[in-house]
Short mmCIF file of C-alpha atoms and ligand atoms in Angstrom, two decimals:
data_model
loop_
_atom_site.label_atom_id
_atom_site.label_comp_id
_atom_site.label_asym_id
_atom_site.label_seq_id
_atom_site.Cartn_x
_atom_site.Cartn_y
_atom_site.Cartn_z
CA MET U 24 45.65 -28.72 -4.96
CA VAL U 25 42.31 -28.28 -6.14
CA LYS U 26 39.83 -28.55 -4.31
CA GLY U 27 36.45 -30.17 -5.34
CA ARG U 28 32.74 -30.06 -4.55
CA ILE U 29 30.81 -33.08 -3.56
CA HIS U 30 27.59 -34.30 -2.54
CA SER U 31 27.97 -37.23 -0.24
CA ILE U 32 29.83 -40.47 0.36
CA GLU U 33 29.06 -44.42 0.55
CA THR U 34 31.68 -45.76 2.48
CA PHE U 35 29.96 -49.53 1.61
CA GLY U 36 28.68 -49.74 -2.08
CA THR U 37 28.44 -52.77 -3.66
CA VAL U 38 27.22 -51.27 -7.38
CA ASP U 39 29.12 -48.87 -8.89
CA GLY U 40 32.27 -51.32 -9.82
CA PRO U 41 33.77 -54.75 -8.41
CA GLY U 42 33.31 -55.77 -4.05
CA ILE U 43 33.18 -53.13 -0.98
CA ARG U 44 33.76 -49.77 -3.00
CA TYR U 45 34.36 -45.51 -1.37
CA ILE U 46 31.74 -43.94 -3.71
CA VAL U 47 32.61 -40.23 -3.93
CA PHE U 48 28.84 -38.49 -5.39
CA THR U 49 30.61 -35.17 -6.86
CA GLN U 50 28.10 -31.93 -7.14
CA GLY U 51 27.66 -30.16 -10.60
CA CYS U 52 26.27 -32.40 -13.70
CA PRO U 53 25.82 -31.04 -16.95
CA LEU U 54 22.87 -33.38 -17.95
CA ARG U 55 19.19 -32.76 -17.41
CA CYS U 56 17.62 -36.53 -17.15
CA ARG U 57 14.09 -37.08 -16.68
CA TYR U 58 13.88 -40.15 -14.74
CA CYS U 59 17.64 -38.48 -12.15
CA HIS U 60 17.12 -39.95 -9.40
CA ASN U 61 20.19 -37.07 -7.83
CA ARG U 62 17.79 -34.07 -9.14
CA ASP U 63 20.15 -32.49 -6.06
CA THR U 64 22.98 -32.94 -7.50
CA TRP U 65 22.93 -30.80 -9.98
CA ASP U 66 23.82 -27.14 -9.03
CA PRO U 67 27.77 -27.18 -9.28
CA ASN U 68 27.60 -24.48 -6.33
CA LEU U 69 26.15 -26.42 -4.22
CA GLY U 70 27.59 -29.31 -2.37
CA LYS U 71 30.74 -29.71 0.65
CA GLU U 72 34.04 -27.99 -0.47
CA THR U 73 36.86 -30.75 -0.13
CA THR U 74 40.44 -32.09 -1.30
CA ALA U 75 42.24 -35.32 -2.67
CA GLU U 76 43.97 -35.99 0.29
CA GLU U 77 40.69 -35.95 2.49
CA ILE U 78 39.38 -38.36 0.56
CA ILE U 79 41.44 -40.47 0.48
CA GLU U 80 42.66 -40.54 3.91
CA ASP U 81 38.77 -41.52 4.72
CA ALA U 82 39.00 -44.15 2.32
CA LEU U 83 41.83 -45.59 2.98
CA LYS U 84 40.04 -46.39 7.01
CA TYR U 85 38.12 -49.04 5.14
CA LYS U 86 41.17 -50.33 3.21
CA THR U 87 40.46 -54.12 4.83
CA PHE U 88 37.29 -53.95 3.81
CA PHE U 89 38.48 -53.07 -0.12
CA ASP U 90 41.43 -55.63 -0.47
CA SER U 91 38.91 -58.50 1.28
CA SER U 92 36.50 -58.20 -1.28
CA GLY U 93 38.50 -56.82 -4.38
CA GLY U 94 37.38 -52.95 -3.93
CA GLY U 95 38.18 -50.46 -4.67
CA ILE U 96 37.12 -46.03 -4.67
CA THR U 97 34.84 -45.23 -6.81
CA ILE U 98 33.70 -41.64 -8.01
CA SER U 99 30.18 -40.86 -9.39
CA GLY U 100 27.90 -38.21 -9.41
CA GLY U 101 26.48 -35.84 -10.67
CA GLU U 102 29.04 -36.33 -12.79
CA ALA U 103 32.07 -35.90 -11.94
CA THR U 104 34.33 -35.62 -15.53
CA SER U 105 33.05 -31.65 -14.49
CA GLN U 106 35.74 -31.46 -12.01
CA PRO U 107 38.39 -33.19 -13.71
CA GLU U 108 41.89 -31.94 -12.31
CA PHE U 109 39.66 -32.99 -8.88
CA ILE U 110 39.40 -36.83 -9.94
CA GLU U 111 42.11 -37.22 -11.13
CA ASP U 112 44.20 -35.39 -7.71
CA VAL U 113 41.74 -38.15 -6.38
CA PHE U 114 42.51 -41.54 -8.42
CA ARG U 115 46.37 -40.60 -8.10
CA LEU U 116 45.84 -40.18 -4.79
CA ALA U 117 43.96 -43.57 -5.01
CA LYS U 118 46.41 -45.38 -6.88
CA GLU U 119 50.14 -44.69 -4.65
CA ASN U 120 47.99 -45.79 -2.13
CA ASN U 121 46.70 -48.99 -3.72
CA LEU U 122 43.34 -48.71 -4.28
CA HIS U 123 41.17 -50.31 -7.11
CA THR U 124 40.26 -46.54 -9.40
CA CYS U 125 36.43 -46.54 -10.51
CA LEU U 126 34.75 -43.76 -12.70
CA ASP U 127 31.53 -43.69 -13.38
CA THR U 128 30.80 -41.40 -16.23
CA ASN U 129 27.05 -40.27 -18.23
CA GLY U 130 29.85 -40.43 -21.04
CA ILE U 131 29.46 -37.34 -22.53
CA VAL U 132 32.86 -35.81 -22.33
CA ASP U 133 35.66 -34.75 -24.23
CA ILE U 134 38.29 -37.66 -24.24
CA GLN U 135 41.10 -34.77 -24.46
CA LYS U 136 39.22 -33.01 -21.07
CA ILE U 137 40.21 -36.63 -19.01
CA MET U 138 43.35 -37.34 -20.68
CA GLY U 139 45.41 -37.14 -16.93
CA VAL U 140 42.31 -38.90 -15.22
CA LEU U 141 42.29 -42.34 -17.92
CA LYS U 142 46.21 -42.74 -16.70
CA TYR U 143 44.59 -43.67 -13.30
CA MET U 144 41.51 -45.90 -14.22
CA ASP U 145 41.42 -49.63 -14.05
CA LEU U 146 37.60 -50.00 -14.89
CA ILE U 147 35.37 -47.08 -15.85
CA LEU U 148 31.73 -47.38 -15.81
CA LEU U 149 30.30 -45.71 -18.68
CA ASP U 150 26.33 -45.18 -18.81
CA ILE U 151 24.63 -45.16 -22.63
CA LYS U 152 21.22 -43.51 -22.21
CA HIS U 153 20.02 -43.45 -25.63
CA MET U 154 21.46 -45.06 -29.27
CA ASN U 155 18.88 -42.24 -30.97
CA PRO U 156 20.70 -39.01 -30.95
CA GLU U 157 16.89 -37.29 -30.58
CA LYS U 158 15.47 -39.47 -28.39
CA SER U 159 18.86 -38.80 -25.79
CA ARG U 160 18.20 -34.98 -26.77
CA TRP U 161 14.72 -35.92 -25.44
CA LEU U 162 15.84 -37.87 -22.61
CA THR U 163 19.02 -35.71 -21.39
CA GLY U 164 18.83 -32.43 -23.10
CA VAL U 165 22.07 -33.77 -24.79
CA SER U 166 22.91 -36.04 -27.53
CA SER U 167 24.05 -39.81 -26.88
CA GLU U 168 26.97 -38.99 -29.21
CA LYS U 169 29.97 -38.18 -27.66
CA ALA U 170 28.61 -41.27 -24.78
CA ILE U 171 28.95 -43.20 -27.82
CA LYS U 172 32.56 -42.17 -29.07
CA LEU U 173 33.68 -42.34 -25.66
CA ALA U 174 32.78 -45.82 -25.96
CA LYS U 175 35.04 -46.41 -28.84
CA ASP U 176 38.51 -44.63 -27.99
CA LEU U 177 38.27 -46.40 -24.41
CA ASP U 178 38.12 -49.16 -26.14
CA LYS U 179 41.12 -47.85 -28.61
CA LEU U 180 43.37 -47.14 -24.94
CA ASP U 181 42.21 -50.18 -23.89
CA ILE U 182 40.60 -49.42 -20.42
CA PRO U 183 38.08 -51.73 -19.19
CA VAL U 184 34.19 -50.80 -19.38
CA TRP U 185 30.44 -52.34 -17.61
CA ILE U 186 28.66 -50.42 -19.64
CA ARG U 187 25.82 -49.68 -18.22
CA HIS U 188 21.56 -48.45 -19.41
CA VAL U 189 18.66 -47.42 -17.45
CA LEU U 190 16.42 -49.83 -19.09
CA ILE U 191 12.87 -47.79 -19.36
CA PRO U 192 8.93 -48.88 -20.20
CA GLY U 193 8.43 -47.31 -23.32
CA ILE U 194 10.87 -44.86 -23.77
CA SER U 195 15.21 -46.61 -23.76
CA ASP U 196 13.44 -50.13 -24.33
CA ASP U 197 13.17 -49.73 -28.34
CA ARG U 198 13.80 -53.08 -30.24
CA GLU U 199 15.97 -50.13 -32.38
CA ASN U 200 18.05 -48.43 -29.13
CA LEU U 201 18.51 -52.07 -28.50
CA ILE U 202 20.24 -53.76 -31.41
CA LYS U 203 21.65 -50.96 -32.19
CA LEU U 204 23.31 -50.68 -28.24
CA ALA U 205 24.20 -54.28 -28.38
CA GLU U 206 26.21 -53.63 -31.82
CA LEU U 207 28.59 -50.97 -30.35
CA ILE U 208 28.73 -53.89 -27.44
CA LYS U 209 30.29 -55.97 -29.74
CA SER U 210 32.04 -54.55 -31.88
CA LEU U 211 34.15 -53.24 -28.73
CA SER U 212 36.74 -55.57 -26.69
CA ASN U 213 37.69 -54.17 -23.87
CA VAL U 214 33.95 -54.53 -22.05
CA GLN U 215 33.87 -56.13 -18.91
CA LYS U 216 30.46 -56.36 -18.12
CA PHE U 217 27.25 -55.46 -19.26
CA GLU U 218 24.49 -54.15 -16.77
CA PHE U 219 20.85 -53.41 -17.93
CA LEU U 220 19.64 -51.14 -14.54
CA PRO U 221 15.44 -51.47 -14.82
CA TYR U 222 13.78 -47.81 -14.67
CA HIS U 223 11.97 -46.84 -11.00
CA THR U 224 10.70 -44.02 -10.00
CA MET U 225 11.88 -43.90 -6.19
CA GLY U 226 13.90 -40.93 -7.28
CA LYS U 227 11.01 -38.50 -7.93
CA GLN U 228 10.35 -37.36 -4.10
CA LYS U 229 13.71 -35.17 -4.89
CA TRP U 230 12.06 -33.59 -7.76
CA LEU U 231 8.91 -32.64 -5.60
CA ASP U 232 11.34 -31.92 -2.75
CA LEU U 233 13.11 -29.61 -4.58
CA GLY U 234 9.43 -27.85 -6.12
CA LYS U 235 10.49 -29.40 -9.77
CA GLU U 236 8.09 -31.27 -11.66
CA TYR U 237 8.51 -35.00 -12.94
CA THR U 238 7.49 -35.16 -16.39
CA LEU U 239 7.67 -39.31 -16.28
CA GLU U 240 5.16 -39.39 -14.31
CA ASP U 241 3.22 -41.48 -15.92
CA VAL U 242 6.13 -44.40 -16.70
CA PRO U 243 6.19 -47.61 -14.57
CA ASP U 244 9.05 -49.32 -13.05
CA ALA U 245 11.14 -51.15 -15.49
CA THR U 246 9.54 -54.88 -14.54
CA ASP U 247 11.86 -58.42 -14.44
CA GLU U 248 10.00 -59.19 -17.80
CA ASP U 249 11.08 -56.29 -19.10
CA VAL U 250 14.45 -56.79 -18.53
CA ALA U 251 14.29 -60.35 -20.02
CA LYS U 252 13.08 -58.85 -22.86
CA ALA U 253 15.67 -56.73 -23.57
CA LYS U 254 18.42 -59.10 -22.93
CA SER U 255 16.34 -61.86 -25.77
CA ILE U 256 16.76 -58.76 -28.13
CA PHE U 257 20.12 -58.35 -27.28
CA SER U 258 20.95 -62.09 -27.57
CA GLU U 259 18.99 -61.49 -31.20
CA VAL U 260 22.36 -59.28 -32.29
CA GLY U 261 24.95 -62.39 -30.43
CA VAL U 262 25.32 -60.45 -26.65
CA TYR U 263 24.58 -62.87 -23.86
CA ILE U 264 24.38 -61.29 -20.45
S1 SF4 K 309 23.49 -37.80 -15.43
FE1 SF4 K 309 23.20 -39.04 -13.59
S2 SF4 K 309 23.30 -36.79 -12.34
FE2 SF4 K 309 23.19 -36.34 -14.47
S3 SF4 K 309 20.98 -35.58 -14.76
FE3 SF4 K 309 21.04 -37.97 -15.82
S4 SF4 K 309 20.83 -39.76 -14.19
FE4 SF4 K 309 21.31 -37.72 -13.40
#
């Protein structure tokens, strides 16, 4: 069985998918988001080596909590799709044990690379960081085109998704970006939920601890008012959150 590298486990997660969830944070991410709150997940050589069997054996200890809350197992990161064979094993074993499965991804992946994984997916959490390819490149190191394509491909495959967008004042909350994002969501029939994740500076300390420069130093946290404004722009396109 393929071994994977993980950063950490959270046994009672409540924000990355429905119900109470066992969250596996994998090690390694090809993106370079300026606001990354898991800066210590980037290096694929760090973390702890483990197998899908070990993970599922541990997750099953909490199955009653998952079953009573509509929860299950989520693999997040870092970027989980950087280890496609490993996460396929975890999700296959999860389904064999009747666990609800959820993949949290930045979407910067070719769908062919994860077709084996998609067979076992109940839900995908897809982060769309910026609709503008250039601004996405500035913010994350890569263009958003692949994530947008993945959203459309998952729609064709009829795999349910929650789309999430980190709302960063002055960076990803501009009208043009939000209108394009709302139009994308409106064009898809598999979006069960959309969430704005208000930007906060809580991850900054990890950057400083690692001796790295935090380049969004002057950007304030997103406020309730910022989120309300973004929702109002969405409603102009007919997307109500
Ligand atoms: S995709 Fe996630 S883990 Fe990777 S750099 Fe961006 S915020 Fe960090």
